[in-house]
């Protein structure tokens, strides 16, 4: 079922275990409406005090029938460019 991305929630943790939370409407100023099989790509960034960290979160979605749900984003690695081989 098609759904619109309403909000984002990110938990960002640097290598010193400092945690930042980011919440806001949409992503990069957009609230894309996606149908099954569609994709939406964007580029974003964050400032870390260490060369490495992790990020995880979720997107709050609203299906065309009005049902709201969270699309969980599993934890992934963040690194300063050219720090990993």
Short mmCIF file of C-alpha atoms in Angstrom, two decimals:
data_model
loop_
_atom_site.label_atom_id
_atom_site.label_comp_id
_atom_site.label_asym_id
_atom_site.label_seq_id
_atom_site.Cartn_x
_atom_site.Cartn_y
_atom_site.Cartn_z
CA UNK A 1 0.00 0.00 0.00
CA UNK A 2 1.37 3.47 -0.83
CA UNK A 3 2.54 5.60 2.11
CA UNK A 4 3.93 9.05 2.80
CA UNK A 5 7.06 9.62 4.88
CA UNK A 6 5.96 12.06 7.59
CA UNK A 7 8.82 12.30 10.11
CA UNK A 8 12.29 11.01 10.87
CA UNK A 9 13.97 10.00 14.13
CA UNK A 10 17.71 9.29 14.27
CA UNK A 11 19.89 8.17 17.18
CA UNK A 12 23.53 9.02 16.44
CA UNK A 13 26.31 7.69 18.66
CA UNK A 14 29.97 8.62 18.31
CA UNK A 15 32.96 6.45 19.29
CA UNK A 16 32.95 8.03 22.78
CA UNK A 17 29.33 6.88 23.29
CA UNK A 18 28.02 10.46 23.04
CA UNK A 19 24.41 10.22 21.81
CA UNK A 20 22.51 12.78 19.74
CA UNK A 21 18.86 12.45 18.75
CA UNK A 22 17.44 14.13 15.66
CA UNK A 23 13.72 14.42 14.98
CA UNK A 24 11.96 16.33 12.27
CA UNK A 25 9.51 16.45 9.43
CA UNK A 26 10.36 14.45 6.31
CA UNK A 27 13.88 14.11 4.96
CA UNK A 28 15.95 16.83 3.27
CA UNK A 29 12.87 19.07 3.18
CA UNK A 30 10.67 16.49 1.46
CA UNK A 31 7.89 14.13 2.51
CA UNK A 32 7.94 11.61 -0.33
CA UNK A 33 4.90 9.51 -1.18
CA UNK A 34 6.01 5.99 -2.07
CA UNK A 35 4.20 3.11 -3.73
CA UNK A 36 5.26 -0.52 -3.24
CA UNK A 37 8.50 -1.18 -5.12
CA UNK A 38 9.43 2.51 -5.34
CA UNK A 39 12.55 3.94 -3.76
CA UNK A 40 13.65 7.38 -2.62
CA UNK A 41 17.32 8.25 -2.19
CA UNK A 42 18.84 11.27 -0.51
CA UNK A 43 22.16 12.42 0.88
CA UNK A 44 22.52 13.85 4.34
CA UNK A 45 25.21 14.22 6.98
CA UNK A 46 25.97 14.83 10.61
CA UNK A 47 28.89 16.16 12.64
CA UNK A 48 30.72 13.70 14.90
CA UNK A 49 33.44 14.51 17.43
CA UNK A 50 35.15 11.20 16.56
CA UNK A 51 36.11 9.67 13.18
CA UNK A 52 33.58 6.83 13.63
CA UNK A 53 30.12 6.32 15.00
CA UNK A 54 26.80 4.62 14.39
CA UNK A 55 23.33 5.71 13.43
CA UNK A 56 19.93 4.04 13.69
CA UNK A 57 16.38 5.28 13.63
CA UNK A 58 12.99 5.18 12.01
CA UNK A 59 10.68 6.92 9.60
CA UNK A 60 7.10 7.62 10.65
CA UNK A 61 4.90 6.70 7.69
CA UNK A 62 1.23 7.20 6.87
CA UNK A 63 -0.45 4.75 4.50
CA UNK A 64 -3.09 5.97 2.08
CA UNK A 65 -5.77 4.31 4.24
CA UNK A 66 -4.71 6.53 7.18
CA UNK A 67 -2.78 3.85 9.08
CA UNK A 68 0.41 5.20 10.65
CA UNK A 69 3.45 2.98 11.20
CA UNK A 70 7.19 3.21 11.83
CA UNK A 71 9.71 1.93 9.32
CA UNK A 72 12.74 0.97 11.43
CA UNK A 73 16.25 1.64 10.10
CA UNK A 74 18.84 -0.79 11.53
CA UNK A 75 22.10 0.56 12.96
CA UNK A 76 24.82 1.35 10.42
CA UNK A 77 28.39 2.65 10.59
CA UNK A 78 29.31 6.31 10.12
CA UNK A 79 32.89 7.26 9.28
CA UNK A 80 34.87 10.29 8.21
CA UNK A 81 35.65 10.09 4.48
CA UNK A 82 38.82 8.11 3.69
CA UNK A 83 39.07 6.65 7.23
CA UNK A 84 38.09 3.11 6.19
CA UNK A 85 39.70 1.08 3.42
#
